[in-house]
Coordinates of C-alpha atoms and ligand atoms in Angstrom, one line a residue:
X3 CA 22.9 1.8 34.0
X4 CA 26.7 2.3 33.5
X5 CA 27.9 5.7 32.4
X6 CA 29.3 4.0 29.3
X7 CA 25.9 3.2 27.9
X8 CA 24.4 6.7 28.6
X9 CA 24.1 8.9 25.6
X10 CA 25.6 12.4 25.8
X11 CA 23.3 15.5 25.8
X12 CA 24.2 16.4 22.3
X13 CA 23.1 13.1 20.9
X14 CA 19.9 12.5 19.0
X15 CA 17.9 9.3 18.2
X16 CA 15.9 8.9 15.0
X17 CA 12.7 6.9 14.7
X18 CA 11.1 6.3 11.3
X19 CA 7.6 4.9 10.8
X20 CA 6.5 3.6 7.4
X21 CA 2.8 3.3 7.8
X22 CA 0.1 2.6 5.2
X23 CA -0.3 6.2 4.4
X24 CA 3.1 7.8 4.8
X25 CA 6.6 7.9 6.3
X26 CA 7.2 9.8 9.5
X27 CA 10.4 10.8 11.3
X28 CA 10.5 11.5 15.1
X29 CA 13.7 12.6 16.7
X30 CA 14.2 12.5 20.5
X31 CA 16.9 13.8 22.8
X32 CA 18.5 11.6 25.5
X33 CA 15.8 13.1 27.9
X34 CA 13.1 11.8 25.5
X35 CA 12.0 15.2 24.4
X36 CA 10.7 15.2 20.8
X37 CA 13.0 17.7 19.2
X38 CA 12.1 17.3 15.5
X39 CA 9.4 15.7 13.4
X40 CA 8.8 15.4 9.6
X41 CA 6.5 13.5 7.4
X42 CA 5.8 12.4 3.8
X43 CA 2.3 11.5 2.6
X44 CA 2.3 9.0 -0.2
X45 CA -0.9 10.2 -1.9
X46 CA -0.1 13.9 -1.9
X47 CA 3.7 14.0 -1.9
X48 CA 4.3 11.1 -4.4
X49 CA 1.1 11.3 -6.6
X50 CA 2.9 9.6 -9.5
X51 CA 2.3 6.2 -7.9
X52 CA -1.5 6.7 -7.9
X53 CA -2.2 5.3 -4.5
X54 CA -5.3 6.0 -2.4
X55 CA -4.4 6.0 1.3
X56 CA -1.0 4.7 0.3
X57 CA -2.4 1.5 -1.4
X58 CA -3.8 0.1 -4.6
X59 CA -7.1 -1.8 -4.1
X60 CA -7.5 -4.3 -6.9
X61 CA -10.7 -5.1 -8.8
X62 CA -11.2 -8.5 -7.2
X63 CA -12.1 -6.6 -3.9
X64 CA -9.6 -8.6 -1.8
X65 CA -6.1 -7.9 -3.2
X66 CA -4.4 -4.8 -1.7
X67 CA -0.9 -3.8 -2.6
X68 CA 1.6 -0.9 -2.5
X69 CA 4.5 -0.1 -4.8
X70 CA 7.8 -0.8 -2.9
X71 CA 9.6 1.8 -5.1
X72 CA 7.2 4.4 -3.5
X73 CA 8.6 3.5 -0.1
X74 CA 12.1 3.9 -1.4
X75 CA 11.4 7.3 -2.9
X76 CA 9.6 8.4 0.3
X77 CA 12.9 7.9 2.3
X78 CA 14.8 10.1 -0.2
X79 CA 12.1 12.8 0.1
X80 CA 11.9 12.6 3.9
X81 CA 15.7 12.9 4.3
X82 CA 15.9 15.7 1.8
X83 CA 13.2 17.6 3.7
X84 CA 15.1 17.2 6.9
X85 CA 18.2 18.5 5.2
X86 CA 16.4 21.5 3.9
X87 CA 15.1 22.2 7.5
X88 CA 18.8 22.3 8.5
X89 CA 18.5 19.1 10.6
X90 CA 21.9 18.1 11.9
X91 CA 22.3 14.4 10.9
X92 CA 25.8 14.2 12.5
X93 CA 24.2 14.2 16.0
X94 CA 22.2 11.0 15.3
X95 CA 23.7 8.2 17.3
X96 CA 21.2 5.5 16.2
X97 CA 18.1 5.0 14.0
X98 CA 15.4 2.5 14.4
X99 CA 12.1 2.1 12.7
X100 CA 8.6 0.8 12.4
X101 CA 6.7 -0.6 9.5
X102 CA 3.1 -1.6 8.8
X103 CA 3.0 -5.2 9.8
X104 CA 2.7 -8.2 7.5
X105 CA 3.6 -6.5 4.1
X106 CA 6.4 -8.1 2.1
X107 CA 9.1 -6.8 -0.2
X108 CA 10.4 -9.2 -2.9
X109 CA 14.0 -8.7 -3.9
X110 CA 15.7 -10.2 -6.9
X111 CA 19.3 -11.3 -7.3
X112 CA 20.5 -7.8 -8.2
X113 CA 19.3 -6.3 -4.9
X114 CA 22.3 -6.9 -2.6
X115 CA 24.7 -5.5 -5.2
X116 CA 22.5 -2.4 -5.8
X117 CA 22.1 -1.7 -2.1
X118 CA 25.8 -2.1 -1.4
X119 CA 26.8 0.2 -4.3
X120 CA 24.4 3.1 -3.4
X121 CA 25.8 6.3 -5.0
X122 CA 25.3 9.5 -2.9
X123 CA 25.1 11.6 -6.1
X124 CA 22.0 9.9 -7.3
X125 CA 18.5 9.4 -5.8
X126 CA 17.7 6.1 -4.1
X127 CA 14.8 5.3 -6.3
X128 CA 16.7 5.8 -9.6
X129 CA 19.3 3.3 -8.4
X130 CA 16.9 0.7 -6.9
X131 CA 14.0 0.6 -9.4
X132 CA 15.0 -2.9 -10.8
X133 CA 15.7 -4.7 -7.5
X134 CA 12.1 -6.1 -7.1
X135 CA 11.0 -9.5 -8.3
X136 CA 7.4 -8.5 -7.4
X137 CA 6.5 -4.9 -8.1
X138 CA 3.3 -4.8 -6.2
X139 CA 3.9 -5.7 -2.5
X140 CA 0.9 -7.3 -0.7
X141 CA 0.1 -5.3 2.5
X142 CA -1.8 -5.9 5.7
X143 CA -5.1 -4.9 4.1
X144 CA -5.0 -7.8 1.6
X145 CA -7.5 -10.5 2.3
X146 CA -6.9 -12.6 -0.8
X147 CA -5.4 -15.7 0.9
X148 CA -8.4 -17.6 2.5
X149 CA -7.4 -20.8 0.6
X150 CA -3.8 -20.5 1.8
X151 CA -4.9 -20.0 5.4
X152 CA -7.1 -23.1 5.2
X153 CA -4.2 -25.1 3.7
X154 CA -1.9 -24.0 6.5
X155 CA -4.4 -24.8 9.3
X156 CA -5.2 -28.2 7.7
X157 CA -1.5 -29.1 7.4
X158 CA -0.6 -28.1 10.9
X159 CA -3.6 -29.6 12.7
X160 CA -6.1 -26.7 13.0
X161 CA -6.4 -23.1 14.0
X162 CA -5.4 -23.7 17.6
X163 CA -2.3 -25.7 16.5
X164 CA -1.2 -22.8 14.2
X165 CA -1.8 -20.4 17.1
X166 CA 0.1 -22.5 19.6
X167 CA 3.1 -22.6 17.2
X168 CA 3.1 -19.1 15.6
X169 CA 1.2 -17.0 18.2
X170 CA -1.9 -16.5 15.9
X171 CA -4.2 -18.7 13.9
X172 CA -3.8 -18.4 10.1
X173 CA -4.8 -14.8 9.0
X174 CA -5.2 -13.7 5.4
X175 CA -2.9 -10.7 5.9
X176 CA -0.1 -12.7 7.6
X177 CA 3.0 -12.8 5.3
X178 CA 3.4 -16.6 5.1
X179 CA 0.0 -16.9 3.5
X180 CA 0.8 -14.1 1.1
X181 CA 4.0 -15.8 0.2
X182 CA 2.1 -19.1 -0.4
X183 CA -0.3 -17.3 -2.8
X184 CA 2.5 -15.6 -4.8
X185 CA 4.5 -18.8 -5.0
X186 CA 1.4 -20.5 -6.4
X187 CA 0.2 -17.8 -8.8
X188 CA 3.6 -16.3 -9.9
X189 CA 6.0 -19.2 -9.8
X190 CA 8.6 -17.4 -12.0
X191 CA 8.6 -14.4 -9.8
X192 CA 9.0 -16.7 -6.8
X193 CA 12.0 -18.4 -8.3
X194 CA 13.6 -15.1 -9.3
X195 CA 13.3 -14.0 -5.6
X196 CA 16.5 -14.0 -3.7
X197 CA 15.1 -12.6 -0.4
X198 CA 11.7 -11.7 1.0
X199 CA 11.8 -8.8 3.5
X200 CA 9.1 -7.3 5.7
X201 CA 8.3 -3.7 5.2
X202 CA 10.2 -3.0 8.4
X203 CA 13.4 -4.9 7.5
X204 CA 13.3 -3.5 4.0
X205 CA 13.5 0.1 5.3
X206 CA 16.4 -0.9 7.5
X207 CA 18.1 -2.5 4.4
X208 CA 17.9 0.9 2.6
X209 CA 19.8 2.5 5.4
X210 CA 22.6 -0.1 5.9
X211 CA 23.0 -0.8 2.2
X212 CA 22.6 -4.5 2.6
X213 CA 19.7 -6.9 3.4
X214 CA 18.7 -6.3 7.0
X215 CA 17.4 -9.3 8.9
X216 CA 13.8 -9.6 10.1
X217 CA 13.3 -9.1 13.8
X218 CA 11.4 -11.6 15.9
X219 CA 8.5 -9.3 16.9
X220 CA 7.6 -8.5 13.3
X221 CA 8.5 -12.0 12.3
X222 CA 5.7 -13.3 14.4
X223 CA 3.2 -11.6 12.1
X224 CA 4.0 -14.1 9.4
X225 CA 2.5 -17.5 10.6
X226 CA 6.0 -18.9 9.9
X227 CA 7.9 -18.4 13.1
X228 CA 7.8 -20.5 16.3
X229 CA 6.9 -17.5 18.6
X230 CA 8.5 -19.1 21.7
X231 CA 11.9 -20.1 20.4
X232 CA 11.9 -17.3 17.7
X233 CA 13.1 -19.6 14.9
X234 CA 11.5 -20.3 11.6
X235 CA 9.3 -23.4 11.8
X236 CA 10.2 -26.1 9.4
X237 CA 6.7 -27.5 9.0
X238 CA 5.1 -24.1 8.4
X239 CA 7.8 -23.2 5.9
X240 CA 7.4 -26.5 4.0
X241 CA 3.6 -26.0 3.7
X242 CA 4.0 -22.4 2.6
X243 CA 6.5 -22.5 -0.3
X244 CA 9.6 -24.5 -1.5
X245 CA 13.0 -23.3 -0.5
X246 CA 11.6 -20.6 1.7
X247 CA 14.1 -20.5 4.6
X248 CA 16.9 -19.3 2.4
X249 CA 14.7 -16.5 1.0
X250 CA 13.8 -15.3 4.5
X251 CA 17.3 -15.2 6.0
X252 CA 18.0 -15.1 9.7
X253 CA 15.9 -13.7 12.6
X254 CA 17.3 -11.3 15.1
X255 CA 16.1 -9.8 18.4
X256 CA 14.4 -6.5 18.0
X257 CA 17.0 -4.6 20.1
X258 CA 19.9 -5.9 17.8
X259 CA 22.1 -3.6 15.8
X260 CA 21.8 -4.7 12.2
X261 CA 24.5 -2.4 10.8
X262 CA 25.9 1.1 10.5
X263 CA 24.6 3.7 8.1
X264 CA 25.8 3.2 4.5
X265 CA 28.5 5.6 3.5
X266 CA 26.2 7.1 0.8
X267 CA 24.1 8.8 3.6
X268 CA 27.2 10.0 5.3
X269 CA 28.4 11.8 2.2
X270 CA 25.0 13.0 1.1
X271 CA 23.4 14.1 4.4
X272 CA 26.3 14.3 6.8
X273 CA 25.4 11.3 9.1
X274 CA 28.1 10.2 11.5
X275 CA 29.7 7.1 9.9
X276 CA 29.3 5.3 13.2
X277 CA 25.5 5.9 13.4
X278 CA 23.9 2.6 14.3
X279 CA 20.8 1.1 12.7
X280 CA 18.8 -0.9 15.2
X281 CA 16.5 -3.6 13.8
X282 CA 13.2 -2.2 12.5
X283 CA 10.0 -3.8 13.7
X284 CA 6.3 -3.8 13.2
X285 CA 4.1 -0.8 14.0
X286 CA 2.3 -2.5 16.9
X287 CA 5.5 -3.7 18.6
X288 CA 6.9 -0.1 18.2
X289 CA 3.7 1.3 19.7
X290 CA 4.2 -0.9 22.7
X291 CA 7.6 0.8 23.2
X292 CA 6.2 4.2 22.3
X293 CA 3.6 3.9 25.0
X294 CA 6.4 2.8 27.4
X295 CA 4.8 -0.5 28.4
X296 CA 7.7 -1.8 30.4
X297 CA 6.5 -4.7 32.5
X298 CA 3.9 -7.5 32.5
X299 CA 0.5 -6.0 33.3
X300 CA 1.3 -2.7 31.4
X301 CA -1.5 -2.4 28.9
X302 CA -2.4 0.2 26.3
X303 CA -5.8 0.8 24.7
X304 CA -5.9 2.8 21.5
X305 CA -9.4 4.2 20.8
X306 CA -9.4 4.7 17.1
X307 CA -11.3 3.8 14.0
X308 CA -10.7 0.3 15.4
X309 CA -10.0 -0.2 19.1
X310 CA -6.8 -2.0 19.8
X311 CA -5.6 -3.3 23.1
X312 CA -2.1 -4.6 23.6
X313 CA 0.3 -5.2 26.4
X314 CA 3.2 -7.1 27.8
X315 CA 2.9 -10.5 29.4
X316 CA 5.1 -13.4 30.5
X317 CA 2.6 -16.3 30.2
X318 CA 1.4 -16.3 26.6
X319 CA -1.9 -18.0 25.9
X320 CA -2.3 -18.0 22.1
X321 CA -5.9 -18.4 20.9
X322 CA -7.1 -20.2 17.8
X323 CA -10.0 -17.7 17.7
X324 CA -8.7 -14.3 18.4
X325 CA -5.7 -12.0 19.0
X326 CA -2.0 -12.2 18.4
X327 CA 1.0 -13.0 20.4
X328 CA 4.4 -11.5 19.4
X329 CA 7.7 -11.6 21.2
X330 CA 8.0 -8.4 23.2
X331 CA 10.3 -6.0 21.2
X332 CA 11.9 -4.4 24.3
X333 CA 11.9 -7.4 26.7
X334 CA 13.2 -10.5 25.0
X335 CA 12.0 -12.8 27.8
X336 CA 8.4 -11.5 27.5
X337 CA 5.6 -11.4 24.9
X338 CA 3.1 -8.9 23.8
X339 CA -0.5 -9.8 23.1
X340 CA -2.8 -7.8 20.9
X341 CA -6.6 -7.7 20.4
X342 CA -8.2 -5.7 17.6
X343 CA -12.0 -4.7 17.6
X344 CA -13.1 -3.3 14.3
X345 CA -16.2 -1.6 15.6
X346 CA -14.5 1.2 17.6
X347 CA -14.9 5.0 17.2
X348 CA -17.2 4.9 14.1
X349 CA -19.6 2.7 16.0
X350 CA -19.6 5.0 19.1
X351 CA -20.1 8.0 16.8
X352 CA -23.0 6.3 15.0
X353 CA -24.8 5.6 18.3
X354 CA -24.0 9.2 19.5
X355 CA -25.5 10.6 16.2
X356 CA -28.7 8.5 16.7
X357 CA -29.3 9.1 20.4
X358 CA -27.8 12.5 20.9
X359 CA -28.0 14.3 17.5
X360 CA -24.2 14.1 17.1
X361 CA -23.5 16.0 20.4
X362 CA -21.0 14.4 22.8
X363 CA -22.2 16.5 25.8
X364 CA -25.8 15.2 25.3
X365 CA -24.4 11.7 24.9
X366 CA -22.4 12.1 28.2
X367 CA -25.5 13.2 30.1
X368 CA -27.4 10.2 28.8
X369 CA -24.7 7.8 29.9
X370 CA -24.5 9.4 33.3
X371 CA -28.3 9.3 33.8
X372 CA -28.1 5.5 34.4
X373 CA -26.0 3.6 36.9
X374 CA -22.9 1.5 35.9
X375 CA -24.1 -1.9 34.7
X376 CA -27.1 -0.3 32.8
X377 CA -29.6 -2.2 35.1
X378 CA -28.5 -5.4 33.4
X379 CA -29.2 -4.3 29.8
X380 CA -26.4 -5.2 27.4
X381 CA -26.1 -4.5 23.6
X382 CA -23.7 -5.8 21.0
X383 CA -23.0 -3.3 18.2
X384 CA -21.5 -4.7 15.0
X385 CA -22.0 -2.0 12.3
X386 CA -19.1 -3.6 10.4
X387 CA -18.0 -7.3 10.4
X388 CA -16.1 -7.8 13.6
X389 CA -12.6 -9.3 14.1
X390 CA -13.0 -9.9 17.9
X391 CA -15.2 -11.7 18.4
X392 CA -15.5 -13.0 14.8
X393 CA -18.8 -11.7 13.3
X394 CA -19.3 -12.0 9.5
X395 CA -22.7 -10.4 9.2
X396 CA -23.1 -7.0 10.8
X397 CA -26.0 -6.4 13.2
X398 CA -27.1 -5.0 16.6
X399 CA -28.3 -7.3 19.4
X400 CA -29.9 -6.0 22.6
X401 CA -30.6 -8.1 25.7
X402 CA -32.2 -7.7 29.1
X403 CA -30.6 -8.9 32.3
X404 CA -32.0 -12.4 31.8
X405 CA -30.4 -12.6 28.3
X406 CA -33.7 -12.2 26.4
X407 CA -33.7 -10.3 23.2
X408 CA -35.0 -6.7 23.4
X409 CA -36.3 -4.9 20.4
X410 CA -35.1 -1.3 21.3
X411 CA -33.4 0.5 24.1
X412 CA -34.1 4.0 25.4
X413 CA -31.5 6.6 24.3
X414 CA -29.8 6.5 27.7
X415 CA -29.7 2.7 27.7
X416 CA -28.3 2.7 24.2
X417 CA -25.6 5.2 25.0
X418 CA -24.5 3.4 28.1
X419 CA -24.8 0.0 26.4
X420 CA -22.4 0.7 23.6
X421 CA -19.6 1.9 25.8
X422 CA -20.0 -0.9 28.4
X423 CA -20.2 -3.7 25.8
X424 CA -17.2 -2.4 23.8
X425 CA -15.0 -2.1 26.8
X426 CA -16.2 -5.3 28.5
X427 CA -15.5 -7.1 25.2
X428 CA -12.0 -5.7 25.1
X429 CA -11.4 -6.9 28.7
X430 CA -12.9 -10.3 28.1
X431 CA -10.8 -11.1 25.1
X432 CA -7.7 -9.6 26.6
X433 CA -8.1 -12.0 29.5
X434 CA -8.6 -14.9 27.1
X435 CA -5.1 -14.4 25.7
X436 CA -3.6 -13.9 29.1
X437 CA -3.6 -10.1 29.4
X438 CA -4.7 -8.8 32.8
X439 CA -4.1 -5.1 32.9
X440 CA -2.5 -3.6 36.0
X441 CA -1.5 -0.3 34.5
X442 CA -3.7 1.1 31.8
X443 CA -2.7 3.7 29.3
X444 CA -5.2 5.2 26.8
X445 CA -4.4 6.8 23.5
X446 CA -6.2 7.7 20.2
X447 CA -8.8 10.2 19.2
X448 CA -11.5 9.3 21.7
X449 CA -9.2 9.6 24.7
X450 CA -10.3 13.2 25.3
X451 CA -13.9 12.3 26.1
X452 CA -14.5 12.2 29.9
X453 CA -17.4 9.8 30.0
X454 CA -15.6 7.3 27.7
X455 CA -12.5 7.5 29.9
X456 CA -14.6 7.0 33.1
X457 CA -16.4 4.0 31.7
X458 CA -13.2 2.4 30.4
X459 CA -11.5 2.9 33.8
X460 CA -14.5 1.4 35.7
X461 CA -14.9 -1.6 33.3
X462 CA -11.2 -2.5 33.9
X463 CA -11.3 -1.5 37.5
X464 CA -8.0 0.4 37.1
X465 CA -6.7 3.9 37.1
X466 CA -6.4 5.2 33.6
X467 CA -3.4 7.2 32.3
X468 CA -3.2 9.2 29.0
X469 CA -0.3 9.3 26.6
X470 CA 0.3 12.8 25.4
X471 CA 1.3 11.9 21.8
X472 CA -0.8 9.8 19.5
X473 CA 1.9 8.7 16.9
X474 CA 3.3 6.1 19.2
X475 CA 4.8 4.0 16.4
X476 CA 7.4 6.5 15.3
X477 CA 8.0 7.7 18.9
X478 CA 8.4 4.0 19.8
X479 CA 11.0 3.6 17.0
X480 CA 13.0 6.5 18.4
X481 CA 12.8 5.0 22.0
X482 CA 13.9 1.7 20.5
X483 CA 16.8 3.5 18.8
X484 CA 17.9 4.6 22.3
X485 CA 17.3 1.1 23.8
X486 CA 19.2 -0.7 21.0
X487 CA 22.1 1.8 21.3
X488 CA 22.4 1.1 25.0
X489 CA 22.1 -2.7 24.6
X490 CA 24.9 -2.5 22.0
X491 CA 27.1 -0.5 24.3
X492 CA 26.4 -2.7 27.3
X493 CA 26.8 -6.0 25.2
X494 CA 23.7 -7.1 27.1
X495 CA 19.9 -6.4 27.2
X496 CA 19.4 -3.2 29.2
X497 CA 15.9 -3.3 30.9
X498 CA 13.6 -1.0 29.0
X499 CA 12.5 0.5 32.3
X500 CA 16.1 1.7 32.9
X501 CA 16.2 3.2 29.4
X502 CA 12.9 5.1 30.0
X503 CA 13.6 5.9 33.7
X504 CA 13.9 9.7 33.0
X505 CA 10.8 9.9 30.7
X506 CA 8.1 12.2 32.1
X507 CA 5.2 10.4 33.9
X508 CA 1.8 10.0 32.4
X509 CA -1.2 12.0 33.5
X510 CA -4.0 10.2 35.4
X511 CA -7.3 10.8 33.5
X512 CA -9.8 8.6 35.4
X513 CA -10.2 6.4 38.4
X514 CA -12.6 3.4 38.6
X515 CA -16.0 3.8 40.3
X516 CA -15.5 1.5 43.3
X517 CA -19.2 0.5 43.3
X518 CA -18.9 -0.8 39.7
X519 CA -15.8 -3.0 39.8
X520 CA -17.4 -6.3 41.0
X521 CA -20.4 -5.7 38.8
X522 CA -18.3 -5.5 35.7
X523 CA -16.2 -8.5 36.6
X524 CA -19.4 -10.5 37.0
X525 CA -20.7 -9.3 33.7
X526 CA -17.8 -10.8 31.7
X527 CA -19.4 -14.3 31.7
X528 CA -22.8 -13.0 30.7
X529 CA -21.2 -11.0 27.8
X530 CA -19.2 -14.1 26.7
X531 CA -22.4 -16.1 26.5
X532 CA -24.3 -13.4 24.6
X533 CA -21.4 -12.9 22.2
X534 CA -21.2 -16.6 21.5
X535 CA -24.9 -16.7 20.8
X536 CA -24.6 -14.1 18.0
X537 CA -21.1 -14.7 16.6
X538 CA -19.3 -17.2 14.5
X539 CA -16.7 -17.9 17.1
Ligands
LIG609 C1 -1.7 -5.7 12.8 C2 -2.2 -5.1 11.5 C3 -2.2 -3.6 11.4 C4 -1.0 -3.1 10.6 C5 -1.3 -1.7 10.4 O1 -1.9 -7.1 12.8 O2 -2.5 -5.8 10.6 O3 -2.2 -3.0 12.7 O4 0.1 -3.4 11.3 O5 -0.2 -1.0 10.0

């Protein structure tokens, strides 16, 4: 990298993450040291909005929204907290951000004027309370749009056709389907809407004092964008709602600078007037950057309430059944693919409670008492409806090595079976969307458990590395702030691997059992058949 693009040691880079439950700031130095963090929790810090977990769940059981004004107020509160902590805003060279994916913010004709005229003497929320044409923003947890999804798939030629075009089949939470529903049920609000932003681009808009464009990585979570050429697709837009293109505005690459900080923040908080704002993106694309996935084959697994696997790839294979393909936020020529399994930590804990009285040590001894491959016994554990593979009715299914149903497993078989089947399923479905891990990073709550890590490493046949910090979205936003700053200075795309070259290496936490690698590879076909026999996919 040329010296011109290198930040100076005094510089700081700010990442913001507006998640479902709160707003978080992570500040990094040019050496990628986290030097400051702050957070706002929507439920406890802004109780006036009456959210639970940051959202309002409606009586119909499928509609889930959040008040966008709460997001505005949270930015005020976060920046004020940073100011009271004595944070030196003048050192911030650039800001980027992350937002929960798919949620939309509906702006009326007064929005641009109000954003441009932000007055440093007054709070943001007092100035912006009347810019919304829809005051309850649908978010990613909303599943009210089955009819709209069916309509899109019918119009475009089926689920696979929608996936081939947009990177994902039609999903209820995807923004285009949310837009179609609002346009149908609230036609007046739709026609009063000047612009529809994503949560991510809306937060960037608040900082630049104008409407910030949607970036291509988060734009791919809408079922509206051609994920290969990164343009809005005319047929998808036409099926979704009339006159939509003008309401969405342009798309930009995720590393693009979308503006400089509005003068109101310079006066109120002491920001440098030249502080750049790099396009905000979705939380999953930001996590990809936060976990430093730099090249095709770099894959992260987050073991959380749900288990998520995502990684970078050059040959995208969108699936009409599962997973998502987004443009890669830090490598414009590449993609990212993502698989979500709903039955993650809670399912493991449930089996642990049943076979080991809630004790991880006992659970570990049970797993270790049997060889990898579980003598051919395999179990499928769906305590909740499953996303990957699609399972509507929960259930547990146990099989012997010939694929015959088995009534019950011994505690040891059960303990080994849940880990092996969860991780084999992640590997199977990752391969089905073109993700073949070469370098594997694990994050999330369960990543401290030795037997879980060992099994994961063996199932994938790869060394396993651990990321030290779990809040990869806000960290990724800070890393992207550095990347965008450098790309801007270089007038070119700087390879993300160059940006991150001086970041400390990850710690190896497990190596695969060499005797198990072939066995697990051979089990993938068997698992696929068993999953198909019990699922709806
Ligand atoms: C991704 C998704 C969630 C949200 C959560 O498709 O719906 O991961 O991004 O914030």
